[in-house]
Tab-separated table of C-alpha atoms in Angstrom:
chain	number	residue	atom	x	y	z
A	1	UNK	CA	-0.249	0.075	0.015
A	2	UNK	CA	1.384	3.226	-0.489
A	3	UNK	CA	1.952	5.567	2.592
A	4	UNK	CA	1.957	9.410	2.262
A	5	UNK	CA	2.721	10.980	5.764
A	6	UNK	CA	2.663	14.499	6.836
A	7	UNK	CA	4.441	15.553	9.709
A	8	UNK	CA	1.770	17.316	11.949
A	9	UNK	CA	-2.131	16.400	12.090
A	10	UNK	CA	-2.706	19.930	13.590
A	11	UNK	CA	-0.519	23.116	13.844
A	12	UNK	CA	-1.038	26.724	15.345
A	13	UNK	CA	1.317	29.362	14.038
A	14	UNK	CA	1.163	33.183	14.441
A	15	UNK	CA	0.600	35.830	11.914
A	16	UNK	CA	4.196	36.635	10.082
A	17	UNK	CA	5.810	33.419	11.090
A	18	UNK	CA	7.763	31.331	8.672
A	19	UNK	CA	5.747	27.746	8.590
A	20	UNK	CA	7.346	24.240	7.039
A	21	UNK	CA	4.910	21.510	6.186
A	22	UNK	CA	6.262	18.244	5.116
A	23	UNK	CA	5.177	15.601	3.264
A	24	UNK	CA	7.444	12.101	2.925
A	25	UNK	CA	6.156	9.222	0.334
A	26	UNK	CA	7.573	5.400	0.556
A	27	UNK	CA	6.856	4.317	-2.875
A	28	UNK	CA	9.367	6.154	-5.103
A	29	UNK	CA	7.007	8.397	-6.951
A	30	UNK	CA	7.920	10.728	-8.897
A	31	UNK	CA	5.099	13.356	-8.548
A	32	UNK	CA	4.168	14.877	-5.762
A	33	UNK	CA	1.305	17.558	-5.064
A	34	UNK	CA	0.434	19.929	-2.429
A	35	UNK	CA	-3.227	21.058	-1.921
A	36	UNK	CA	-5.345	23.125	0.266
A	37	UNK	CA	-8.960	22.443	1.130
A	38	UNK	CA	-11.549	24.737	2.315
A	39	UNK	CA	-15.383	24.644	2.772
A	40	UNK	CA	-17.155	25.745	-0.179
A	41	UNK	CA	-14.145	25.547	-2.321
A	42	UNK	CA	-12.968	21.971	-2.846
A	43	UNK	CA	-9.265	20.754	-3.356
A	44	UNK	CA	-7.009	23.534	-4.701
A	45	UNK	CA	-3.454	23.167	-6.245
A	46	UNK	CA	-0.636	25.176	-4.888
A	47	UNK	CA	2.267	23.756	-6.089
A	48	UNK	CA	3.589	20.400	-7.448
A	49	UNK	CA	6.882	18.492	-8.531
A	50	UNK	CA	7.570	15.894	-11.063
A	51	UNK	CA	11.112	15.019	-9.888
A	52	UNK	CA	13.888	16.075	-7.195
A	53	UNK	CA	14.679	20.084	-7.689
A	54	UNK	CA	12.000	20.721	-10.152
A	55	UNK	CA	8.481	22.530	-9.221
A	56	UNK	CA	5.509	23.854	-10.456
A	57	UNK	CA	2.705	26.225	-9.732
A	58	UNK	CA	-0.483	25.193	-9.532
A	59	UNK	CA	-3.674	27.354	-9.277
A	60	UNK	CA	-3.308	28.954	-6.110
A	61	UNK	CA	0.795	29.632	-5.317
A	62	UNK	CA	0.799	32.951	-3.913
A	63	UNK	CA	2.252	33.286	-0.142
A	64	UNK	CA	3.740	29.739	-0.621
A	65	UNK	CA	6.895	28.251	-1.774
A	66	UNK	CA	8.300	24.201	-1.859
A	67	UNK	CA	11.169	21.971	-1.350
A	68	UNK	CA	12.262	18.980	-3.207
A	69	UNK	CA	15.792	17.895	-2.347
A	70	UNK	CA	15.071	13.930	-2.000
A	71	UNK	CA	12.653	12.202	-4.242
A	72	UNK	CA	10.573	11.078	-1.214
A	73	UNK	CA	10.212	14.359	0.366
A	74	UNK	CA	7.934	17.246	-0.181
A	75	UNK	CA	8.046	20.540	1.625
A	76	UNK	CA	5.299	23.225	1.647
A	77	UNK	CA	6.826	26.511	3.096
A	78	UNK	CA	4.573	29.441	4.064
A	79	UNK	CA	7.077	32.379	3.989
A	80	UNK	CA	4.990	34.887	6.492
A	81	UNK	CA	2.228	33.167	7.481
A	82	UNK	CA	-1.196	35.062	7.182
A	83	UNK	CA	-4.393	34.239	8.358
A	84	UNK	CA	-6.301	33.789	4.953
A	85	UNK	CA	-3.826	30.711	4.767
A	86	UNK	CA	-5.767	28.939	7.776
A	87	UNK	CA	-6.951	25.943	5.974
A	88	UNK	CA	-6.380	21.968	5.476
A	89	UNK	CA	-3.366	21.376	3.921
A	90	UNK	CA	-3.313	17.855	1.656
A	91	UNK	CA	-0.034	16.259	0.051
A	92	UNK	CA	-0.687	13.597	-2.547
A	93	UNK	CA	2.039	11.394	-4.668
A	94	UNK	CA	1.411	9.413	-7.817
A	95	UNK	CA	3.937	7.374	-9.769
A	96	UNK	CA	3.632	7.806	-13.830
A	97	UNK	CA	0.600	9.920	-15.567
A	98	UNK	CA	-1.565	6.733	-15.502
A	99	UNK	CA	-1.712	6.381	-11.968
A	100	UNK	CA	-3.804	7.754	-9.643
A	101	UNK	CA	-2.790	10.406	-6.610
A	102	UNK	CA	-2.509	9.277	-3.260
A	103	UNK	CA	-3.210	11.359	-0.389
A	104	UNK	CA	-1.931	11.745	3.118
A	105	UNK	CA	-3.886	12.859	6.401
A	106	UNK	CA	-3.764	16.313	6.171
A	107	UNK	CA	-2.757	19.049	8.284
A	108	UNK	CA	-5.058	21.109	9.794
A	109	UNK	CA	-3.124	24.567	10.098
A	110	UNK	CA	-4.277	27.618	11.899
A	111	UNK	CA	-2.829	31.213	11.729
A	112	UNK	CA	-3.631	33.090	14.889
B	1	UNK	CA	-9.459	27.540	-17.066
B	2	UNK	CA	-10.214	23.815	-16.335
B	3	UNK	CA	-13.507	23.330	-14.357
B	4	UNK	CA	-15.005	20.304	-12.799
B	5	UNK	CA	-18.685	20.355	-11.364
B	6	UNK	CA	-20.331	17.879	-9.135
B	7	UNK	CA	-24.148	17.328	-8.512
B	8	UNK	CA	-26.281	17.766	-5.893
B	9	UNK	CA	-23.576	19.440	-3.392
B	10	UNK	CA	-25.448	17.519	-0.627
B	11	UNK	CA	-27.497	14.845	0.173
B	12	UNK	CA	-29.677	12.843	2.798
B	13	UNK	CA	-31.001	9.106	2.097
B	14	UNK	CA	-32.054	6.159	4.323
B	15	UNK	CA	-30.007	2.919	4.766
B	16	UNK	CA	-31.092	0.619	1.474
B	17	UNK	CA	-31.632	3.286	-0.872
B	18	UNK	CA	-29.515	4.131	-4.043
B	19	UNK	CA	-27.724	6.754	-5.133
B	20	UNK	CA	-26.706	8.693	-8.170
B	21	UNK	CA	-23.420	11.397	-8.036
B	22	UNK	CA	-22.753	13.220	-11.198
B	23	UNK	CA	-19.983	14.942	-12.320
B	24	UNK	CA	-19.343	17.335	-15.457
B	25	UNK	CA	-16.275	18.779	-16.688
B	26	UNK	CA	-14.571	20.985	-19.098
B	27	UNK	CA	-10.942	20.719	-19.318
B	28	UNK	CA	-7.977	20.425	-22.318
B	29	UNK	CA	-6.211	17.533	-22.919
B	30	UNK	CA	-8.270	14.878	-20.831
B	31	UNK	CA	-6.519	12.147	-19.148
B	32	UNK	CA	-8.372	10.440	-16.958
B	33	UNK	CA	-11.514	11.438	-14.264
B	34	UNK	CA	-11.122	9.994	-10.646
B	35	UNK	CA	-13.618	9.706	-8.047
B	36	UNK	CA	-12.455	9.750	-4.362
B	37	UNK	CA	-14.208	9.352	-0.869
B	38	UNK	CA	-13.257	11.365	1.881
B	39	UNK	CA	-14.334	10.576	5.623
B	40	UNK	CA	-12.543	12.490	8.130
B	41	UNK	CA	-9.040	12.202	6.928
B	42	UNK	CA	-7.131	11.585	3.600
B	43	UNK	CA	-9.111	11.216	0.406
B	44	UNK	CA	-9.262	7.665	-0.647
B	45	UNK	CA	-9.255	6.348	-4.365
B	46	UNK	CA	-12.145	4.956	-5.500
B	47	UNK	CA	-12.211	4.489	-9.500
B	48	UNK	CA	-9.964	6.166	-12.432
B	49	UNK	CA	-11.959	5.943	-15.696
B	50	UNK	CA	-10.096	6.776	-19.073
B	51	UNK	CA	-12.459	5.230	-21.687
B	52	UNK	CA	-16.260	6.192	-22.458
B	53	UNK	CA	-18.758	3.586	-21.724
B	54	UNK	CA	-16.962	1.200	-19.624
B	55	UNK	CA	-18.216	0.606	-16.288
B	56	UNK	CA	-15.846	0.017	-13.182
B	57	UNK	CA	-17.407	-1.638	-10.129
B	58	UNK	CA	-16.141	-1.987	-6.706
B	59	UNK	CA	-18.873	-4.198	-4.318
B	60	UNK	CA	-21.981	-1.794	-3.883
B	61	UNK	CA	-20.056	0.856	-6.009
B	62	UNK	CA	-19.629	1.431	-9.709
B	63	UNK	CA	-19.089	4.525	-12.527
B	64	UNK	CA	-19.146	5.161	-15.949
B	65	UNK	CA	-17.521	8.015	-18.117
B	66	UNK	CA	-19.064	9.941	-20.618
B	67	UNK	CA	-17.092	11.525	-22.713
B	68	UNK	CA	-19.268	12.494	-25.646
B	69	UNK	CA	-21.419	14.228	-22.578
B	70	UNK	CA	-18.090	15.107	-20.575
B	71	UNK	CA	-19.286	13.655	-17.780
B	72	UNK	CA	-19.455	10.810	-15.297
B	73	UNK	CA	-21.961	9.075	-12.570
B	74	UNK	CA	-20.919	7.168	-8.938
B	75	UNK	CA	-23.546	4.790	-8.309
B	76	UNK	CA	-24.040	3.185	-4.815
B	77	UNK	CA	-26.542	0.932	-4.589
B	78	UNK	CA	-27.962	-0.462	-0.842
B	79	UNK	CA	-26.826	2.459	1.019
B	80	UNK	CA	-25.077	1.934	4.524
B	81	UNK	CA	-24.203	4.197	7.185
B	82	UNK	CA	-20.585	3.971	6.413
B	83	UNK	CA	-21.150	5.464	3.034
B	84	UNK	CA	-21.519	8.545	4.592
B	85	UNK	CA	-18.592	10.893	3.437
B	86	UNK	CA	-17.574	13.481	0.421
B	87	UNK	CA	-17.392	12.138	-2.741
B	88	UNK	CA	-14.892	13.877	-4.466
B	89	UNK	CA	-14.790	13.982	-8.456
B	90	UNK	CA	-11.312	15.112	-10.332
B	91	UNK	CA	-9.943	15.006	-13.844
B	92	UNK	CA	-6.759	14.481	-14.798
B	93	UNK	CA	-5.486	16.930	-17.663
B	94	UNK	CA	-1.956	18.096	-19.414
B	95	UNK	CA	1.253	16.501	-19.834
B	96	UNK	CA	2.068	16.399	-15.558
B	97	UNK	CA	-1.474	14.636	-15.228
B	98	UNK	CA	-2.737	17.569	-12.931
B	99	UNK	CA	-5.898	17.065	-11.100
B	100	UNK	CA	-8.680	19.677	-11.232
B	101	UNK	CA	-11.440	18.742	-8.626
B	102	UNK	CA	-15.175	19.776	-7.833
B	103	UNK	CA	-16.275	21.146	-4.572
B	104	UNK	CA	-17.382	17.404	-3.527
B	105	UNK	CA	-20.799	16.133	-2.388
B	106	UNK	CA	-21.433	15.473	0.800
B	107	UNK	CA	-23.653	12.259	1.272
B	108	UNK	CA	-25.434	11.477	4.523
B	109	UNK	CA	-26.979	8.233	4.898
B	110	UNK	CA	-29.301	7.933	7.773
B	111	UNK	CA	-30.125	4.445	9.533
């Protein structure tokens, strides 16, 4: 079974802090993704990566950056957290383009 | 801009009922359509559909894609309370198989 692990289930941070969300997958997948999920808006893609050190902007990249130094790990960075970044963050990974994405359990992030 | 629309947004049924969940899409470079079930945590994968008219089935759940109508349905027969969840439809498009999600359908199954 594919295992996608996100480092925290719940996280509370303050406005202006730099926040790191970590995601690790154990299936040697090339592709990794970060989404946020908000009521009434569904899942929206922030960034994705299809190889080590490669990254592509998704639909809502503003205020975020990412890092992929190793194949199994994909980090989402909030450079200066703001209250409108309070959300559920979901990480996913997939093998080649014909395979489904598999999700981690999510990190519920609150910015106070 | 790629778009995925699910309907209804929510519904409440009784155990034993059959439900049909709808998904329509407008995307460029369509690759596949996926259904996920989300309870309290991670969305879990249900089906991936690439060919029109071929039904995929898993127990009481089944799904079919209509590429002419740009839509898909997810059927659940003999519903159980454990089917209560948010059902997400997503469409994969482009070279990197980026997923565009619908807003989800909240299904509540009452005993």
